[in-house]
Short mmCIF file of C-alpha atoms and ligand atoms in Angstrom, two decimals:
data_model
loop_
_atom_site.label_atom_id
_atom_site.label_comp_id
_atom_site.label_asym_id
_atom_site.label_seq_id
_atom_site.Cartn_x
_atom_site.Cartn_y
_atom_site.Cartn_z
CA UNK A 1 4.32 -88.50 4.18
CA UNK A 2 4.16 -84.76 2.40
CA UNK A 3 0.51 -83.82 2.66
CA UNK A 4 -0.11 -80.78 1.04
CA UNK A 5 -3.19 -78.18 0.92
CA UNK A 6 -4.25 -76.32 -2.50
CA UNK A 7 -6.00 -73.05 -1.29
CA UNK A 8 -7.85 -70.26 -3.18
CA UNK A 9 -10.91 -69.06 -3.59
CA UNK A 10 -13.88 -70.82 -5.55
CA UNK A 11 -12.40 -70.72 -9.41
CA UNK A 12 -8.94 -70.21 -8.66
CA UNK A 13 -7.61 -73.22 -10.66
CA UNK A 14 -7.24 -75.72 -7.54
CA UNK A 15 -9.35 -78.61 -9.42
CA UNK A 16 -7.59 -77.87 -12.40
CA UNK A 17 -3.95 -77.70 -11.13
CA UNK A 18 -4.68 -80.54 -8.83
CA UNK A 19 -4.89 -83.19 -11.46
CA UNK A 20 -1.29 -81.98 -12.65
CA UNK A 21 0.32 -82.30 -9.35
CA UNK A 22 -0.90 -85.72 -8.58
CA UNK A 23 0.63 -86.88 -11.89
CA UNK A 24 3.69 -85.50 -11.30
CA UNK A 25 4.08 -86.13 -7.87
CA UNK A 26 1.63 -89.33 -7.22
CA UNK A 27 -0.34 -87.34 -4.09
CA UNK A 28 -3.75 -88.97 -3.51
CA UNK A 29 -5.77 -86.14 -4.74
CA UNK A 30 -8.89 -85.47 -2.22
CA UNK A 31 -11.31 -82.89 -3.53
CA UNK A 32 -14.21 -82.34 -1.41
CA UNK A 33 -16.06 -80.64 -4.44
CA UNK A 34 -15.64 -83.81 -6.30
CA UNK A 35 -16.54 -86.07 -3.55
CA UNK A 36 -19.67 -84.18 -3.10
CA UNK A 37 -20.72 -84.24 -6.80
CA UNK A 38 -20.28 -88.12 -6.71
CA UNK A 39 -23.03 -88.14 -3.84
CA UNK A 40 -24.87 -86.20 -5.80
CA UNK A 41 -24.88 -87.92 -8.90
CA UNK A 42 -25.76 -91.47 -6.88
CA UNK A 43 -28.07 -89.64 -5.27
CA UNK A 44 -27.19 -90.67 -1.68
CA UNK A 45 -28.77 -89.06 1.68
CA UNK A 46 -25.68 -87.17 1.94
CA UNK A 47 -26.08 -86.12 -1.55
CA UNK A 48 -29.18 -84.75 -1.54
CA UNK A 49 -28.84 -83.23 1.50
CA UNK A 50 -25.76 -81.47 -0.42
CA UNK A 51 -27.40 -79.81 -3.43
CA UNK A 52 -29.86 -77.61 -2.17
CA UNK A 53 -26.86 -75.91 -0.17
CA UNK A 54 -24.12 -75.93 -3.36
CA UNK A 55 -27.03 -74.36 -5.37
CA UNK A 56 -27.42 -71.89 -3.14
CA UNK A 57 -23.65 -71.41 -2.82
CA UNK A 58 -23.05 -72.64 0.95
CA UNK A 59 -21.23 -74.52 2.60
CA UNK A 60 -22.20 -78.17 3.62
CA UNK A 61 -21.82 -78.60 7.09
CA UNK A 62 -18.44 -79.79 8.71
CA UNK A 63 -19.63 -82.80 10.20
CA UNK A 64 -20.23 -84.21 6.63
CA UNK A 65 -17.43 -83.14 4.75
CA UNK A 66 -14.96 -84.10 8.26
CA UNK A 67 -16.55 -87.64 7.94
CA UNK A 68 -15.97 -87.82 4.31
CA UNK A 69 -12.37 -86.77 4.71
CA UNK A 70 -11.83 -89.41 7.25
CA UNK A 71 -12.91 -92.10 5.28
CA UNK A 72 -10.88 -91.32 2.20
CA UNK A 73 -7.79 -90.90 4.49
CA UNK A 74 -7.89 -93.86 5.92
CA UNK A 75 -8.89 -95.69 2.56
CA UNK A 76 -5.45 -95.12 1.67
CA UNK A 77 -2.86 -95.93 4.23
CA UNK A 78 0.06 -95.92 1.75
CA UNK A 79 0.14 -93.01 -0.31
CA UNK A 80 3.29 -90.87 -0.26
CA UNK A 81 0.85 -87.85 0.31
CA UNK A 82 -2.10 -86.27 -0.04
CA UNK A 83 -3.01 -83.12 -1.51
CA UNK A 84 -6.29 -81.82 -0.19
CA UNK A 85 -8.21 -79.70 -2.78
CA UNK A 86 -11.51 -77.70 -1.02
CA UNK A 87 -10.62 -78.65 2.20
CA UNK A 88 -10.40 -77.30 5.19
CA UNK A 89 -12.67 -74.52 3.81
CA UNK A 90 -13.63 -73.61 7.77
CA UNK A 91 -11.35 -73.16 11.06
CA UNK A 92 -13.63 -76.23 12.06
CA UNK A 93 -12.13 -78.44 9.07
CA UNK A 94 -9.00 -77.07 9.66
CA UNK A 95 -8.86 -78.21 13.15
CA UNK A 96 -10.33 -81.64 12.42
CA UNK A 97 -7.78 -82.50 9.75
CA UNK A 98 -4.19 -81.48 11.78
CA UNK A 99 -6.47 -83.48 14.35
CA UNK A 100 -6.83 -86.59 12.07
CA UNK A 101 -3.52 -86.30 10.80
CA UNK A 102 -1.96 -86.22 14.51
CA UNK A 103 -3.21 -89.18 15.38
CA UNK A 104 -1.43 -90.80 11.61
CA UNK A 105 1.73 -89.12 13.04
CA UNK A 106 1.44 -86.59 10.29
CA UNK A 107 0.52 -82.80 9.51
CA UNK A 108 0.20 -80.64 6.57
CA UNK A 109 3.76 -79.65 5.15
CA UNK A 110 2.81 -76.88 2.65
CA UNK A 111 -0.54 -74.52 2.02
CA UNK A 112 -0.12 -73.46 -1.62
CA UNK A 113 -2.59 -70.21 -2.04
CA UNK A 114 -3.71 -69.46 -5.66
CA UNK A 115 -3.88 -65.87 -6.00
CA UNK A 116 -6.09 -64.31 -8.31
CA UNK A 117 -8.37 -61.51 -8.42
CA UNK A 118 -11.82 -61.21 -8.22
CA UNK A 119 -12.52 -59.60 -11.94
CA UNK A 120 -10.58 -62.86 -13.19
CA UNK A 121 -13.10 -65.11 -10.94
CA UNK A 122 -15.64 -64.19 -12.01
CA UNK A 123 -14.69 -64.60 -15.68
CA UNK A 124 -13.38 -67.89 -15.18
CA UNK A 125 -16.56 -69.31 -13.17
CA UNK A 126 -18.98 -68.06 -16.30
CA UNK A 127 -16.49 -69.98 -18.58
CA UNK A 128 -17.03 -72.49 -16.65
CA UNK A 129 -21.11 -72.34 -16.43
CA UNK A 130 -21.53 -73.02 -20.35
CA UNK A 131 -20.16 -76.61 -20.30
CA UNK A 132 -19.64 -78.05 -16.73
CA UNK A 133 -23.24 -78.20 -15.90
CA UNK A 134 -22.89 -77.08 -12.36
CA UNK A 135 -26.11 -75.94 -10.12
CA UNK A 136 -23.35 -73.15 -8.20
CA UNK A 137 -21.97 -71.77 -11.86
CA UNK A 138 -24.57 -70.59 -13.38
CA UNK A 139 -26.55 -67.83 -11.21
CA UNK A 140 -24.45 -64.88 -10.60
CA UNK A 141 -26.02 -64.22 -7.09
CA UNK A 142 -25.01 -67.66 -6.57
CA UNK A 143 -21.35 -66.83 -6.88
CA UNK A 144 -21.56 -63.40 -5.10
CA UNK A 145 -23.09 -65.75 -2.02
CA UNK A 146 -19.64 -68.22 -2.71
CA UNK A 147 -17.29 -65.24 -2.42
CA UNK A 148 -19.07 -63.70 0.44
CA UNK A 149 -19.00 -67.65 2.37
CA UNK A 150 -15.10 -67.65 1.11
CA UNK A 151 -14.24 -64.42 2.96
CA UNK A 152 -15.95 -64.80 5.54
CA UNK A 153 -15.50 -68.64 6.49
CA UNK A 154 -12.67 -69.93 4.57
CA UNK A 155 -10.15 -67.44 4.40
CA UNK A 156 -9.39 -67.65 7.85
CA UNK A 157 -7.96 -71.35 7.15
CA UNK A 158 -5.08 -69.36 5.32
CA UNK A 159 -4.03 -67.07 8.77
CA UNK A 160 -4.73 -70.74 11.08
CA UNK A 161 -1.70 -71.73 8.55
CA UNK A 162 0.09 -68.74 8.38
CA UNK A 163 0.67 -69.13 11.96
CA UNK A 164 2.59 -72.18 11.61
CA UNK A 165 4.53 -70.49 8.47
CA UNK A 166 3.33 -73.13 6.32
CA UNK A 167 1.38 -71.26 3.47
CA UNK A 168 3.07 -69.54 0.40
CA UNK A 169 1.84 -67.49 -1.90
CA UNK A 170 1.46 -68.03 -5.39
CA UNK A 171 0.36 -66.00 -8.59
CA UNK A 172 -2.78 -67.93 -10.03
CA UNK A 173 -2.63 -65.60 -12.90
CA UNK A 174 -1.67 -66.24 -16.48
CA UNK A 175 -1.24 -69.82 -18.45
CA UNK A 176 -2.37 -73.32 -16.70
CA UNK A 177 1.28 -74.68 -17.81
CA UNK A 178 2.88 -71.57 -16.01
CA UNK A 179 0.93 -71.64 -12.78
CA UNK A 180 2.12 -75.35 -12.57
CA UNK A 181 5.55 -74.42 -12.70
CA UNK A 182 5.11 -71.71 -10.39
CA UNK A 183 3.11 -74.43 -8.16
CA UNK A 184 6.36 -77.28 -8.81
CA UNK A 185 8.92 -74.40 -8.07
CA UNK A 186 6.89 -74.18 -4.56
CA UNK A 187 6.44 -78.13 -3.83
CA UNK A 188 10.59 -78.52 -4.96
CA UNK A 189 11.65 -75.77 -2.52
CA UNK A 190 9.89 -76.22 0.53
CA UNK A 191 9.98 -80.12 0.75
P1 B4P B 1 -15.20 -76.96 -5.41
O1 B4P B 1 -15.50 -78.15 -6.23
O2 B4P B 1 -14.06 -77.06 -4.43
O3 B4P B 1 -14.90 -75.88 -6.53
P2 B4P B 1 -14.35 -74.43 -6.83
O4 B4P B 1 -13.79 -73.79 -5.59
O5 B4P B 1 -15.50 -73.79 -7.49
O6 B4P B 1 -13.29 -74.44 -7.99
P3 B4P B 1 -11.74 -74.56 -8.27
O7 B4P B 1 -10.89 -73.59 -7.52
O8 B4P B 1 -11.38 -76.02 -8.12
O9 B4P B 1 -11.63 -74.08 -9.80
P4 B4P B 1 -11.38 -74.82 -11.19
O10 B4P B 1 -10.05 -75.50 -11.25
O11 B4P B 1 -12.58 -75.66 -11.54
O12 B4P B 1 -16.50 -76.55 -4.55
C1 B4P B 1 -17.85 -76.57 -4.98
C2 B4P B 1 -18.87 -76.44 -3.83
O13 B4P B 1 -18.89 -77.68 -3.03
C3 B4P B 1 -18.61 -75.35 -2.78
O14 B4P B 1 -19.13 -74.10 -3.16
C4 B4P B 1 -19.35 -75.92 -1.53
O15 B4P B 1 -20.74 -75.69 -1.57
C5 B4P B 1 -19.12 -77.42 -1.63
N1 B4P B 1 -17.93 -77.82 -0.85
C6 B4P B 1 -16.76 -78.28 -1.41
N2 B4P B 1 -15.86 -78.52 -0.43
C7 B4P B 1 -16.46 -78.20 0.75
C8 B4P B 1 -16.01 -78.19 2.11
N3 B4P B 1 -14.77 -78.56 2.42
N4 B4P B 1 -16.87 -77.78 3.07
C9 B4P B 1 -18.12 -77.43 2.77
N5 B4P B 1 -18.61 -77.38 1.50
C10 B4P B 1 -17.79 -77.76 0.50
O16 B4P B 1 -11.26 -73.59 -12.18
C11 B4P B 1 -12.40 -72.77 -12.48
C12 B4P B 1 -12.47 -72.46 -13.97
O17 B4P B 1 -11.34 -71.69 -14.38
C13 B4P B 1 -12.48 -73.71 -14.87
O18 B4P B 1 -13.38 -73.51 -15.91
C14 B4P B 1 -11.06 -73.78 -15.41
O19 B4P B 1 -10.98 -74.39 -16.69
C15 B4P B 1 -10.69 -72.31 -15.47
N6 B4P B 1 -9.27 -72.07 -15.27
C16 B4P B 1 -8.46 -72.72 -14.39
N7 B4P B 1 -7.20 -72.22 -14.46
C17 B4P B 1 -7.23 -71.22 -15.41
C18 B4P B 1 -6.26 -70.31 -15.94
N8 B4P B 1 -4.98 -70.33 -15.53
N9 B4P B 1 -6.64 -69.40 -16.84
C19 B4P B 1 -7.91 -69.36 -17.28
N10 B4P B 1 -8.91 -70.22 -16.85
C20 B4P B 1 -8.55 -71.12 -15.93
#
């Protein structure tokens, strides 16, 4: 099994360059973000617990998105992979999933980090705001409070990762098409 995280920060192209990679390489594609939305949209207990915190740009809390995880994992005993998009966005998360995977006797192979800057972010997410019809796109302090939350609780993921020597970096900049080829380039040398 090649499990494989897609890191970044919030409107760095993971959602988008996930569905690529899971038809070129047949992962099962787990997005927390997307996960949560469906909640939402049913709206289950879990979902409505959700939205007040994505509107206001924070985190849900571990314990949810863990159990969510969990269940999706072991929905699907016989994929070839997984590629994990939003998740682990805490040192908590993190720590669950190498626990869950453990016990599968599996770990994550490769942490691929989009890296793009912050003026490009923010350009992206207000593209974004005009047709996706998201409660966290539209309010500017909304996405200050997401960047502040990804420096502050996510980004430490990347050095829990680093310390295995697991995470590369690669340039989130420039054309979908050429990210993705940046992104395959990655997957095809590491293995
Ligand atoms: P997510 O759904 O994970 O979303 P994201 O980080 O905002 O976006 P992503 O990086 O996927 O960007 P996208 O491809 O759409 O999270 C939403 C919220 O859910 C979180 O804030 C949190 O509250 C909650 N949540 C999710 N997971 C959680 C967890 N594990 N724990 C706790 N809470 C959790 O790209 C953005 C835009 O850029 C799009 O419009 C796209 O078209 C455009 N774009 C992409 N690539 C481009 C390129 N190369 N050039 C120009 N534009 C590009």
């Amino acid at each position: 099994m090649y499990n494989l995280i897609l890191f970044g920060p919030p409107g760095s192209g993971k959602g988008t360059q996930s569905e690529l990679l899971i038809k070129q390489y047949g992962f099962k594609h787990l997005s927390t973000g997307d996960l949560l939305r469906k909640e939402m949209k049913e709206g289950t207990p879990l979902g409505m617990q959700a939205k007040g915190l994505i509107a206001e740009g924070k985190l849900v809390p571990d314990e949810v998105v863990i159990g969510m995880i969990r269940s999706a994992v072991e929905a699907h005993p016989d994929v070839p992979g997984f590629l994990f998009d939003g998740f682990p966005r805490t040192i908590a998360q993190a720590e669950a999933l190498d626990a869950l995977l453990a016990e599968k006797d599996a770990a994550i192979n490769n942490v691929l980090f989009l890296k793009v800057n912050q003026e490009e972010l923010i350009k992206r997410l207000i593209g974004r705001a005009e047709t996706s019809g998201r409660l966290d796109d539209a309010d500017p302090e909304v996405q200050r409070k997401r960047q502040e939350v990804y420096t502050n609780e996510t980004l430490p993921v990347a050095a829990h990762y680093a310390k295995a020597g697991i995470v590369k970096d690669i340039d989130g900049e420039g054309s979908i098409d050429d990210i993705f080829n940046r992104l395959a380039a990655a997957i095809g040398s590491l293995g």
